[in-house]
Coordinates of C-alpha atoms in Angstrom, one line a residue:
Chain A
X1 CA -47.0 23.6 -8.2
X2 CA -43.7 25.4 -9.3
X3 CA -42.1 21.8 -10.2
X4 CA -42.9 18.3 -11.3
X5 CA -41.2 15.2 -11.4
X6 CA -40.6 13.1 -15.0
X7 CA -39.5 9.8 -15.7
X8 CA -35.9 8.4 -15.5
X9 CA -34.7 4.9 -15.3
X10 CA -32.6 5.2 -12.5
X11 CA -32.5 8.7 -11.1
X12 CA -34.5 11.5 -10.5
X13 CA -35.6 13.9 -12.8
X14 CA -37.5 17.1 -12.3
X15 CA -38.8 20.3 -14.2
X16 CA -39.0 23.8 -12.0
X17 CA -40.5 26.8 -13.4
X18 CA -40.3 30.6 -12.1
X19 CA -41.8 33.8 -13.5
X20 CA -38.0 35.3 -13.1
X21 CA -34.9 33.8 -12.1
X22 CA -35.3 34.4 -8.6
X23 CA -38.5 32.4 -8.5
X24 CA -37.0 29.8 -10.7
X25 CA -34.2 29.0 -8.0
X26 CA -36.3 28.9 -5.4
X27 CA -38.7 26.5 -7.1
X28 CA -35.9 24.2 -7.8
X29 CA -34.5 24.3 -4.5
X30 CA -37.9 23.1 -3.5
X31 CA -38.0 20.4 -6.3
X32 CA -34.5 19.4 -4.8
X33 CA -35.8 18.8 -0.9
X34 CA -39.3 17.6 -2.1
X35 CA -37.2 14.7 -3.8
X36 CA -35.9 13.8 -0.2
X37 CA -38.2 14.7 2.7
X38 CA -42.0 15.8 2.9
X39 CA -40.9 19.7 2.6
X40 CA -44.3 20.8 3.9
X41 CA -43.2 19.2 7.4
X42 CA -39.6 21.7 7.4
X43 CA -40.0 24.5 10.0
X44 CA -37.9 27.4 8.7
X45 CA -35.9 28.0 12.0
X46 CA -32.4 27.8 11.0
X47 CA -31.1 30.5 8.4
X48 CA -28.1 30.0 6.2
X49 CA -26.4 32.3 3.8
X50 CA -25.5 31.1 0.4
X51 CA -23.4 33.2 -2.3
X52 CA -22.2 31.6 -5.6
X53 CA -20.6 32.3 -8.9
X54 CA -20.8 30.8 -12.1
X55 CA -19.7 31.1 -15.8
X56 CA -23.4 30.6 -16.6
X57 CA -26.9 30.0 -15.8
X58 CA -26.6 26.4 -15.8
X59 CA -23.8 25.9 -14.1
X60 CA -25.0 28.6 -11.4
X61 CA -28.4 26.2 -11.1
X62 CA -25.7 23.2 -10.5
X63 CA -23.7 24.8 -8.0
X64 CA -26.5 26.1 -6.5
X65 CA -28.5 22.6 -5.6
X66 CA -24.9 21.1 -4.8
X67 CA -24.3 23.5 -2.0
X68 CA -28.1 22.8 -0.5
X69 CA -26.8 19.2 -0.8
X70 CA -23.7 19.8 1.0
X71 CA -25.5 21.3 3.6
X72 CA -27.9 18.1 3.8
X73 CA -25.1 15.7 4.1
X74 CA -22.6 17.5 5.9
X75 CA -24.5 19.4 8.3
X76 CA -27.8 17.1 8.2
X77 CA -30.0 20.4 7.2
X78 CA -33.3 20.3 5.3
X79 CA -34.8 23.7 4.0
X80 CA -38.2 24.5 2.9
X81 CA -38.0 28.4 2.7
X82 CA -35.5 30.1 -0.2
X83 CA -35.3 33.9 -0.8
X84 CA -33.2 34.2 -3.9
X85 CA -31.3 37.2 -5.7
X86 CA -29.8 36.2 -9.1
X87 CA -27.9 38.7 -10.6
X88 CA -26.2 37.9 -13.9
X89 CA -24.5 34.6 -13.2
X90 CA -24.3 35.0 -9.5
X91 CA -26.5 34.5 -6.7
X92 CA -26.9 35.4 -3.2
X93 CA -29.7 33.8 -1.1
X94 CA -31.0 33.3 2.6
X95 CA -32.5 29.8 3.2
X96 CA -34.4 28.4 5.9
X97 CA -35.1 24.9 7.2
X98 CA -34.3 22.8 10.3
X99 CA -32.4 19.7 11.0
X100 CA -33.4 16.7 9.7
X101 CA -35.9 14.9 11.8
X102 CA -36.2 11.3 10.3
X103 CA -39.6 10.5 12.0
X104 CA -41.4 13.9 11.1
X105 CA -39.7 14.3 7.7
X106 CA -40.2 11.2 6.5
X107 CA -37.1 10.9 4.0
X108 CA -37.2 8.9 1.0
X109 CA -34.6 9.1 -2.2
X110 CA -30.9 9.9 -0.9
X111 CA -29.6 12.0 -3.6
X112 CA -26.0 11.5 -4.7
X113 CA -25.2 14.2 -6.8
X114 CA -26.5 17.0 -8.9
X115 CA -25.7 15.7 -12.4
X116 CA -25.1 17.9 -15.6
X117 CA -27.3 15.2 -17.4
X118 CA -30.2 16.9 -19.7
X119 CA -29.3 20.1 -17.2
X120 CA -31.0 23.1 -18.9
X121 CA -32.2 26.5 -17.8
X122 CA -34.2 28.4 -20.1
X123 CA -36.2 31.6 -20.7
X124 CA -39.8 30.6 -22.0
X125 CA -42.7 32.6 -22.3
X126 CA -43.8 32.7 -18.7
X127 CA -40.7 33.0 -17.5
X128 CA -38.1 30.4 -16.8
X129 CA -37.7 26.9 -17.1
X130 CA -34.9 24.5 -15.3
X131 CA -34.8 20.7 -16.2
X132 CA -32.4 18.8 -13.6
X133 CA -31.2 15.2 -13.1
X134 CA -30.5 14.4 -9.7
X135 CA -28.5 10.8 -9.3
X136 CA -29.9 8.9 -6.5
Chain B
X1 CA -26.3 9.4 -34.0
X2 CA -28.6 6.4 -33.3
X3 CA -27.9 2.9 -32.5
X4 CA -29.6 0.6 -35.1
X5 CA -30.3 -2.7 -33.3
X6 CA -30.8 -4.3 -36.9
X7 CA -27.1 -3.7 -37.6
X8 CA -25.9 -6.0 -34.4
X9 CA -24.2 -9.3 -35.7
X10 CA -24.3 -12.2 -33.3
X11 CA -20.6 -13.2 -33.4
X12 CA -20.8 -16.1 -30.4
X13 CA -23.4 -17.2 -27.9
X14 CA -24.9 -14.1 -26.2
X15 CA -22.6 -11.8 -27.9
X16 CA -23.3 -9.1 -30.2
X17 CA -21.2 -6.8 -32.0
X18 CA -22.2 -3.3 -33.5
X19 CA -19.2 -2.8 -35.7
X20 CA -17.0 0.1 -35.9
X21 CA -18.2 2.9 -38.2
X22 CA -17.1 6.6 -38.6
X23 CA -16.4 8.3 -35.7
X24 CA -15.8 5.2 -33.5
X25 CA -12.4 3.7 -32.2
X26 CA -13.6 0.4 -31.7
X27 CA -17.0 -1.9 -32.1
X28 CA -19.3 -2.0 -29.4
X29 CA -19.7 -5.9 -28.1
X30 CA -22.9 -6.6 -26.2
X31 CA -23.0 -9.4 -23.8
X32 CA -26.7 -10.6 -23.1
X33 CA -29.3 -13.4 -24.3
X34 CA -31.6 -12.4 -27.2
X35 CA -34.7 -12.0 -24.8
X36 CA -32.7 -9.3 -22.6
X37 CA -31.0 -7.6 -25.6
X38 CA -34.4 -7.1 -27.3
X39 CA -35.5 -5.4 -24.2
X40 CA -32.5 -2.9 -24.1
X41 CA -32.9 0.7 -23.9
X42 CA -31.7 2.3 -27.4
X43 CA -30.7 5.2 -25.1
X44 CA -28.3 2.9 -23.2
X45 CA -26.9 1.2 -26.4
X46 CA -26.2 5.1 -28.1
X47 CA -24.0 5.4 -24.7
X48 CA -22.2 2.4 -25.6
X49 CA -21.5 3.7 -29.0
X50 CA -20.4 7.4 -27.5
X51 CA -18.0 5.6 -25.4
X52 CA -16.4 3.7 -28.4
X53 CA -15.4 7.2 -29.8
X54 CA -13.2 8.1 -26.8
X55 CA -9.5 8.3 -27.6
X56 CA -7.4 5.4 -26.6
X57 CA -9.9 2.9 -25.9
X58 CA -8.8 -0.6 -26.6
X59 CA -10.6 -3.4 -28.2
X60 CA -14.2 -2.9 -27.7
X61 CA -16.9 -0.5 -25.8
X62 CA -18.0 -3.3 -23.6
X63 CA -22.2 -3.7 -22.3
X64 CA -23.2 -6.2 -20.1
X65 CA -26.4 -7.6 -19.9
X66 CA -27.5 -5.5 -16.8
X67 CA -26.9 -2.6 -18.9
X68 CA -29.2 1.0 -18.8
X69 CA -28.6 4.3 -19.3
X70 CA -26.2 6.3 -17.0
X71 CA -24.1 9.3 -16.7
X72 CA -22.5 9.5 -20.2
X73 CA -21.2 6.1 -19.8
X74 CA -24.1 3.5 -19.6
X75 CA -24.1 1.7 -16.5
X76 CA -23.2 -1.8 -16.9
X77 CA -20.4 -1.1 -19.0
X78 CA -16.5 -1.6 -19.3
X79 CA -14.0 0.4 -21.1
X80 CA -10.2 0.2 -21.2
X81 CA -7.7 2.7 -22.3
X82 CA -4.1 2.6 -23.3
X83 CA -1.8 4.3 -21.1
X84 CA -0.3 6.9 -23.4
X85 CA -3.1 7.8 -25.9
X86 CA -6.2 7.0 -23.5
X87 CA -8.2 9.1 -20.9
X88 CA -9.7 8.8 -17.7
X89 CA -13.0 9.6 -17.3
X90 CA -15.3 10.1 -13.7
X91 CA -18.4 9.5 -15.8
X92 CA -17.2 5.8 -16.6
X93 CA -16.7 5.2 -12.9
X94 CA -19.9 6.4 -11.7
X95 CA -21.1 9.0 -8.7
X96 CA -21.0 6.2 -5.9
X97 CA -17.1 5.3 -6.4
X98 CA -16.5 1.7 -5.3
X99 CA -20.0 0.9 -4.7
X100 CA -19.6 -2.7 -4.1
X101 CA -20.6 -6.1 -2.7
X102 CA -19.2 -8.0 0.2
X103 CA -20.4 -11.6 1.5
X104 CA -19.6 -13.3 4.4
X105 CA -20.4 -16.9 5.0
X106 CA -21.4 -18.3 8.2
X107 CA -21.5 -22.2 10.1
X108 CA -25.2 -21.3 10.6
X109 CA -27.9 -23.7 9.0
X110 CA -30.8 -22.2 8.2
X111 CA -33.0 -24.3 10.5
X112 CA -30.9 -22.6 13.3
X113 CA -31.3 -19.3 12.2
X114 CA -35.4 -19.6 11.1
X115 CA -36.7 -18.8 14.7
X116 CA -34.4 -16.1 15.4
X117 CA -34.7 -14.6 11.5
X118 CA -36.8 -11.8 12.9
X119 CA -34.5 -10.9 16.1
X120 CA -31.2 -10.8 14.1
X121 CA -32.4 -8.7 11.3
X122 CA -33.5 -6.0 13.9
X123 CA -30.4 -6.2 15.2
X124 CA -28.7 -5.5 12.1
X125 CA -31.0 -2.5 11.2
X126 CA -30.4 -1.1 14.8
X127 CA -26.6 -1.6 14.6
X128 CA -26.0 -0.4 11.1
X129 CA -27.6 3.1 10.7
X130 CA -29.2 3.1 7.3
X131 CA -31.3 5.6 5.4
X132 CA -31.3 9.2 4.3
X133 CA -30.3 11.5 7.0
X134 CA -28.5 8.4 9.1
X135 CA -25.6 9.4 11.4
X136 CA -22.5 7.6 11.9
X137 CA -21.9 5.6 15.2
X138 CA -18.4 7.1 14.6
X139 CA -16.6 10.3 15.5
X140 CA -14.0 11.3 13.3
X141 CA -11.9 14.1 13.3
X142 CA -10.7 15.3 9.4
X143 CA -7.4 13.9 10.0
X144 CA -8.6 10.6 11.2
X145 CA -10.8 10.6 8.1
X146 CA -7.8 11.4 6.0
X147 CA -6.2 8.3 7.2
X148 CA -9.3 6.2 6.4
X149 CA -9.0 7.6 2.9
X150 CA -5.2 6.2 2.5
X151 CA -5.4 2.7 4.2
X152 CA -9.2 1.5 3.6
X153 CA -10.0 -1.6 5.4
X154 CA -6.6 -1.7 6.9
X155 CA -7.6 1.4 8.5
X156 CA -10.8 -0.4 10.0
X157 CA -8.9 -3.4 11.2
X158 CA -6.3 -1.8 12.7
X159 CA -8.9 0.1 14.6
X160 CA -10.6 -3.1 15.7
X161 CA -13.0 -3.7 12.7
X162 CA -12.3 -7.1 11.8
X163 CA -9.4 -9.3 11.3
X164 CA -6.2 -9.2 9.3
X165 CA -7.7 -12.2 7.7
X166 CA -10.6 -9.9 6.0
X167 CA -7.9 -7.8 4.3
X168 CA -6.6 -11.3 2.3
X169 CA -10.4 -11.9 1.2
X170 CA -11.2 -8.6 -0.9
X171 CA -10.3 -6.8 -4.1
X172 CA -7.2 -4.9 -3.9
X173 CA -6.7 -6.5 -0.2
X174 CA -9.3 -3.5 0.9
X175 CA -7.0 -0.8 0.3
X176 CA -5.9 0.5 -3.1
X177 CA -2.3 2.2 -3.7
X178 CA -2.2 5.7 -4.7
X179 CA -4.9 7.3 -2.9
X180 CA -4.2 11.0 -2.0
X181 CA -6.2 12.9 0.4
X182 CA -5.0 16.3 -0.4
X183 CA -6.7 16.1 -4.1
X184 CA -10.0 15.5 -2.3
X185 CA -12.1 18.9 -1.5
X186 CA -13.1 20.1 1.8
X187 CA -17.0 19.6 0.8
X188 CA -16.0 15.8 0.2
X189 CA -14.4 15.1 3.5
X190 CA -17.4 17.4 5.4
X191 CA -19.6 15.1 3.3
X192 CA -17.7 11.7 4.2
X193 CA -17.1 12.3 7.9
X194 CA -20.1 12.0 9.1
X195 CA -21.4 8.8 7.3
X196 CA -18.6 6.2 7.9
X197 CA -20.1 3.2 8.8
X198 CA -23.4 3.7 7.2
X199 CA -25.6 1.9 4.5
X200 CA -27.1 4.3 2.8
X201 CA -30.3 4.4 0.7
X202 CA -32.1 3.4 -2.5
X203 CA -30.8 0.0 -3.6
X204 CA -28.1 -0.5 -1.1
X205 CA -29.0 -3.3 1.6
X206 CA -27.6 -5.6 4.5
X207 CA -29.3 -9.1 3.5
X208 CA -29.3 -12.4 5.3
X209 CA -29.6 -15.2 3.0
X210 CA -29.9 -18.8 2.7
X211 CA -27.8 -20.8 0.2
X212 CA -30.4 -22.4 -1.5
X213 CA -28.5 -24.2 -4.5
X214 CA -24.9 -25.2 -5.1
X215 CA -23.7 -25.4 -8.9
X216 CA -20.2 -26.2 -8.2
X217 CA -19.1 -28.2 -5.0
X218 CA -15.5 -27.9 -5.3
X219 CA -15.6 -24.4 -5.7
X220 CA -18.1 -23.7 -3.4
X221 CA -16.0 -25.5 -1.0
X222 CA -13.0 -23.3 -1.9
X223 CA -14.9 -20.5 -1.1
X224 CA -16.1 -21.7 2.2
X225 CA -19.8 -21.9 1.1
X226 CA -22.2 -24.8 2.1
X227 CA -25.7 -25.7 1.1
X228 CA -28.6 -24.8 3.4
X229 CA -26.3 -22.4 5.6
X230 CA -26.7 -18.9 6.0
X231 CA -24.7 -16.1 4.2
X232 CA -24.8 -12.2 4.6
X233 CA -24.7 -9.7 1.6
X234 CA -23.6 -6.1 2.1
X235 CA -24.4 -3.8 -0.7
X236 CA -22.9 -0.2 -0.2
X237 CA -20.5 2.3 -1.6
X238 CA -18.2 5.4 -0.6
X239 CA -21.5 7.6 0.6
X240 CA -21.3 11.3 0.1
X241 CA -17.6 11.4 0.1
X242 CA -17.3 9.6 -3.4
X243 CA -20.3 11.6 -4.7
X244 CA -18.4 14.6 -3.9
X245 CA -15.3 13.6 -5.2
X246 CA -16.9 12.6 -8.5
X247 CA -18.8 15.8 -8.9
X248 CA -15.8 17.8 -8.4
X249 CA -13.6 16.1 -10.9
X250 CA -16.5 15.9 -13.5
X251 CA -16.3 19.7 -13.3
X252 CA -12.5 19.5 -13.6
X253 CA -12.6 17.4 -16.4
X254 CA -15.3 19.5 -18.3
X255 CA -12.3 22.3 -18.3
X256 CA -9.8 19.7 -19.4
X257 CA -11.6 18.4 -22.5
X258 CA -11.1 22.2 -24.0
X259 CA -7.4 22.2 -22.7
X260 CA -6.3 19.0 -24.4
X261 CA -8.6 19.4 -27.2
X262 CA -10.7 16.2 -26.9
X263 CA -13.7 15.9 -29.4
X264 CA -16.3 14.7 -27.4
X265 CA -19.7 13.6 -28.6
X266 CA -21.6 13.5 -25.4
X267 CA -19.9 16.4 -22.7
X268 CA -20.7 13.6 -20.1
X269 CA -18.1 11.9 -21.4
X270 CA -15.4 14.5 -20.0
X271 CA -12.1 13.1 -19.5
X272 CA -8.5 14.1 -19.4
X273 CA -5.7 12.1 -21.1
X274 CA -4.0 9.9 -18.6
X275 CA -0.7 11.4 -18.7
X276 CA -2.3 14.7 -17.5
X277 CA -2.4 16.5 -14.0
X278 CA -6.1 16.1 -14.1
X279 CA -6.4 12.6 -14.6
X280 CA -3.4 12.1 -11.7
X281 CA -5.5 14.4 -9.5
X282 CA -8.8 12.3 -10.2
X283 CA -7.4 9.3 -9.5
X284 CA -5.6 10.5 -6.3
X285 CA -8.9 11.6 -5.1
X286 CA -11.3 8.6 -6.6
X287 CA -8.5 5.8 -4.9
X288 CA -9.7 7.9 -1.4
X289 CA -13.4 7.3 -2.2
X290 CA -12.1 3.5 -3.1
X291 CA -10.6 3.0 0.2
X292 CA -13.5 4.6 2.0
X293 CA -15.8 2.2 0.7
X294 CA -13.5 -0.4 1.8
X295 CA -13.7 0.8 5.2
X296 CA -17.0 1.3 5.0
X297 CA -17.9 -2.4 4.4
X298 CA -15.4 -3.5 6.9
X299 CA -17.0 -1.6 9.7
X300 CA -20.5 -2.6 8.3
X301 CA -19.0 -6.3 8.6
X302 CA -17.7 -5.9 11.9
X303 CA -21.3 -4.9 13.2
X304 CA -22.9 -7.8 11.5
X305 CA -20.8 -9.9 13.4
X306 CA -21.5 -8.2 16.6
X307 CA -25.4 -8.6 15.5
X308 CA -25.1 -12.5 15.1
X309 CA -23.1 -12.9 18.1
X310 CA -25.2 -11.6 20.2
X311 CA -28.3 -14.1 19.2
X312 CA -26.1 -17.3 18.1
X313 CA -23.5 -18.7 20.4
X314 CA -20.0 -19.9 18.7
X315 CA -21.2 -18.4 15.3
X316 CA -18.3 -17.8 12.8
X317 CA -18.5 -15.3 10.0
X318 CA -15.7 -15.6 7.6
X319 CA -15.4 -13.2 4.9
X320 CA -15.8 -14.8 1.5
X321 CA -14.6 -12.0 -0.6
X322 CA -15.5 -8.1 -1.3
X323 CA -15.7 -6.8 -5.1
X324 CA -15.9 -3.3 -6.3
X325 CA -18.2 -2.4 -9.3
X326 CA -17.9 1.3 -9.9
X327 CA -13.9 1.7 -10.4
X328 CA -11.1 2.6 -12.6
X329 CA -7.8 1.0 -12.1
X330 CA -4.5 -0.1 -13.5
X331 CA -4.4 -3.9 -14.7
X332 CA -2.3 -5.9 -17.0
X333 CA -4.0 -7.5 -19.9
X334 CA -3.3 -9.1 -23.1
X335 CA -3.9 -7.6 -26.4
X336 CA -3.0 -9.4 -29.5
X337 CA -0.3 -11.5 -27.6
X338 CA 1.2 -8.4 -26.1
X339 CA 1.0 -7.9 -22.1
X340 CA 0.0 -4.2 -21.4
X341 CA -1.0 -2.3 -18.6
X342 CA -4.6 -0.6 -19.1
X343 CA -6.7 1.9 -17.2
X344 CA -10.0 -0.4 -16.8
X345 CA -13.1 1.6 -16.3
X346 CA -16.0 -0.6 -14.5
X347 CA -19.4 1.2 -14.0
X348 CA -21.9 -1.3 -12.9
X349 CA -19.3 -4.3 -13.7
X350 CA -17.5 -6.4 -11.6
X351 CA -13.9 -7.9 -12.2
X352 CA -14.0 -11.4 -12.8
X353 CA -10.5 -12.9 -12.9
X354 CA -9.9 -16.4 -13.9
X355 CA -8.0 -19.0 -11.7
X356 CA -4.0 -18.0 -11.6
X357 CA -4.1 -14.7 -11.5
X358 CA -2.2 -12.8 -8.8
X359 CA -4.6 -10.4 -7.8
X360 CA -7.0 -13.2 -6.4
X361 CA -6.3 -14.5 -2.7
X362 CA -3.9 -17.7 -2.7
X363 CA -6.6 -19.6 -1.2
X364 CA -8.8 -18.9 -4.4
X365 CA -5.9 -18.8 -7.2
X366 CA -6.6 -22.3 -8.4
X367 CA -10.3 -21.9 -9.0
X368 CA -10.6 -18.2 -9.5
X369 CA -11.8 -15.2 -8.3
X370 CA -15.5 -15.1 -6.5
X371 CA -17.9 -12.6 -8.3
X372 CA -20.8 -11.5 -6.1
X373 CA -24.2 -10.4 -7.9
X374 CA -26.7 -8.9 -6.0
X375 CA -30.6 -9.5 -7.3
X376 CA -33.5 -7.6 -6.2
X377 CA -34.9 -8.1 -2.8
X378 CA -37.6 -10.9 -3.8
X379 CA -35.7 -13.0 -6.1
X380 CA -32.3 -14.3 -5.7
X381 CA -28.5 -13.4 -5.6
X382 CA -25.4 -15.3 -7.2
X383 CA -22.1 -16.6 -6.3
X384 CA -20.2 -17.0 -9.3
X385 CA -16.3 -17.4 -10.1
X386 CA -14.6 -15.4 -12.8
X387 CA -12.8 -17.2 -16.1
X388 CA -10.3 -17.1 -18.4
X389 CA -12.4 -16.2 -21.3
X390 CA -13.9 -12.9 -19.1
X391 CA -10.1 -11.8 -19.2
X392 CA -10.0 -12.9 -22.9
X393 CA -13.2 -11.1 -24.0
X394 CA -13.9 -8.1 -21.4
X395 CA -10.8 -7.4 -19.4
X396 CA -11.9 -9.9 -16.9
X397 CA -15.4 -8.5 -16.0
X398 CA -18.9 -9.2 -15.8
X399 CA -22.3 -8.1 -15.0
X400 CA -23.1 -6.0 -11.4
X401 CA -26.7 -7.0 -10.5
X402 CA -30.1 -7.0 -11.9
X403 CA -30.2 -3.5 -13.3
X404 CA -33.3 -1.4 -13.2
X405 CA -36.0 -1.7 -16.1
X406 CA -38.1 1.0 -14.6
X407 CA -38.0 4.4 -13.5
X408 CA -38.6 5.0 -9.8
X409 CA -41.5 7.5 -10.3
X410 CA -43.1 4.6 -12.5
X411 CA -42.8 2.1 -9.7
X412 CA -44.2 4.1 -7.1
X413 CA -47.0 4.7 -9.7
X414 CA -47.3 0.9 -10.2
X415 CA -46.6 -0.4 -6.8
X416 CA -47.6 0.2 -3.0
X417 CA -44.8 -0.2 -0.7
X418 CA -47.0 -1.8 1.8
X419 CA -48.1 -4.2 -0.9
X420 CA -44.5 -5.0 -1.9
X421 CA -43.8 -5.6 1.9
X422 CA -47.0 -7.9 2.1
X423 CA -45.7 -9.8 -0.8
X424 CA -42.2 -10.6 0.4
X425 CA -43.8 -11.1 3.9
X426 CA -46.0 -13.6 2.9
X427 CA -43.0 -15.7 1.4
X428 CA -41.4 -15.4 4.9
X429 CA -39.1 -12.5 4.2
X430 CA -38.7 -10.1 7.3
X431 CA -37.6 -6.6 5.8
X432 CA -36.9 -3.6 8.1
X433 CA -36.8 -0.5 5.8
X434 CA -35.6 2.9 7.4
X435 CA -37.6 4.6 4.9
X436 CA -41.3 2.4 4.2
X437 CA -42.0 4.6 1.4
X438 CA -38.7 3.6 -0.7
X439 CA -40.0 -0.1 -1.1
X440 CA -42.1 0.7 -3.9
X441 CA -39.0 2.0 -6.2
X442 CA -36.9 -1.2 -5.2
X443 CA -39.7 -3.7 -5.8
X444 CA -38.5 -7.1 -7.3
X445 CA -40.5 -5.8 -10.8
X446 CA -38.8 -2.6 -10.9
X447 CA -35.6 -5.0 -12.1
X448 CA -34.3 -7.1 -14.8
X449 CA -34.6 -11.0 -14.4
X450 CA -31.5 -11.8 -12.5
X451 CA -31.7 -15.5 -13.3
X452 CA -31.7 -14.6 -17.4
X453 CA -28.8 -11.6 -16.5
X454 CA -26.7 -14.3 -14.8
X455 CA -27.5 -16.9 -17.8
X456 CA -26.4 -13.9 -20.3
X457 CA -22.8 -14.1 -18.5
X458 CA -22.6 -17.3 -18.3
X459 CA -23.4 -18.3 -21.7
X460 CA -21.1 -16.0 -23.0
X461 CA -18.5 -17.8 -20.6
X462 CA -17.7 -14.5 -18.6
X463 CA -18.6 -16.4 -15.5
X464 CA -19.6 -19.8 -14.2
X465 CA -22.2 -20.5 -11.4
X466 CA -21.1 -21.3 -7.8
X467 CA -23.9 -20.7 -5.7
X468 CA -27.3 -19.2 -5.7
X469 CA -28.5 -17.7 -2.3
X470 CA -32.4 -16.6 -1.3
X471 CA -33.5 -13.8 0.9
X472 CA -34.5 -13.9 4.3
X473 CA -34.0 -10.8 6.2
X474 CA -33.5 -7.6 4.8
X475 CA -32.2 -4.2 6.1
X476 CA -32.8 -1.2 4.1
X477 CA -32.1 2.8 4.0

């Protein structure tokens, strides 16, 4: 698994990894949706394009997940497939998923926000790691 | 900078102080019994200490017995700021702006309810959309939503959800002045629009309760609450709208800190001077979220009443009160004998004004403000009243609930949702959960002992017990 969940008293914290930034941002998005639904049951039938720019990688990670949260809350979309292209501090992505089906997708935690709490994107010997805390 | 529990001094029953040291502007004051204090996380205590370093903070960084680690500010805390030297901070309010509690009382006895408990709880679960991905029953345009943001519960009443009498029994009369929809982002509006009139998930709930014990007969009578009668408690907030407003302004404040040269120990304490444009914009947007939540609870109350009316003839369900527990607002308090307006932040804390304050409804002004404290779904909730002592000690504030002691991931490891449900049902409780998997995370043992939390605030004089209610039927997201 390119991500795992870590203990936190009231929120959800995850750590995601990737051999490069494209993979890291994809696995972070996977972690994000896995916190909310059974992601393996999400069919990649609707495609959305996302373009973002930020002042640094941590902010970019925050804004990326926040955009996904916005699509979830405002348009009831969940995504399972992420094609991400990170260049400097900006990204362009194609994300694929479908409208949430509560019976099939088994939603669990309701994410309220992507926080800056312990937010970190760093280079490691294997590639990259991101730590994110989601307010639920 | 680590918090040293050994340096705490007991200054009164259930009141401990960490003295003002270098880097701090005020001491930290913790309201808790010894037992609760000994179990408090160091990480939360450190946050309380960090808050004490903020500019313009008045009297003390206050921590209540249900405190735990949060975003910058600990949850279960109060921080009040001077208007000229102080700041406002979204971290001191929380993501779920105006998450709060409402209590409806009824003329229904437990004996009358008992045979129809499952039926009425099922109707509640059906009529109030709950859980992740639940859609509103309302179809609002963006311009209608903006009216909600300005008028709060009043909008709801004007549109057929409840009565004018309801407005007189709410904090701020269900409508806070100064809401500015133009300060809210497009994202916030679009997240909020499809969610008005939904319960949310996590620890939010709609609960049918029995008044099991009355501690103060006279006040209970004034509040309209009777032993062995049924009450309904609603716990929810401003949904995705408030969450987005908080996120938007945390970002804005992140930049403001540099612009106004505010030294911060923790960047999550991001804030702006109260006189600044950034602060005014945040307050304007945050007040919109406050009103959204008031409207939300008002609409849910209306559907609750409709559900009960379908099952019980001649049912009356007056609103006892509605309180906020995540908010920042302007209040007058006496500091060293002088009355001053301060910006009071309450995050996971409830206002608890004593008798005589004009903010309290006329019907309750002689006895004090009702304070509604939810427990976990297996134990009990409380109806308390505020005190003059709370006004003197904590800017008229008290706890907000049981407070978590166990992480969600650990709760999932330690408890099985099906077991949690079975244990509660064995006690006669009816549980409807939009997400059955959630029950493990919300297991009673994942929370502090509510009776001990209440004992803490009562022994410190911040509130007085009026009634204790036990859960009978719960609808959760």
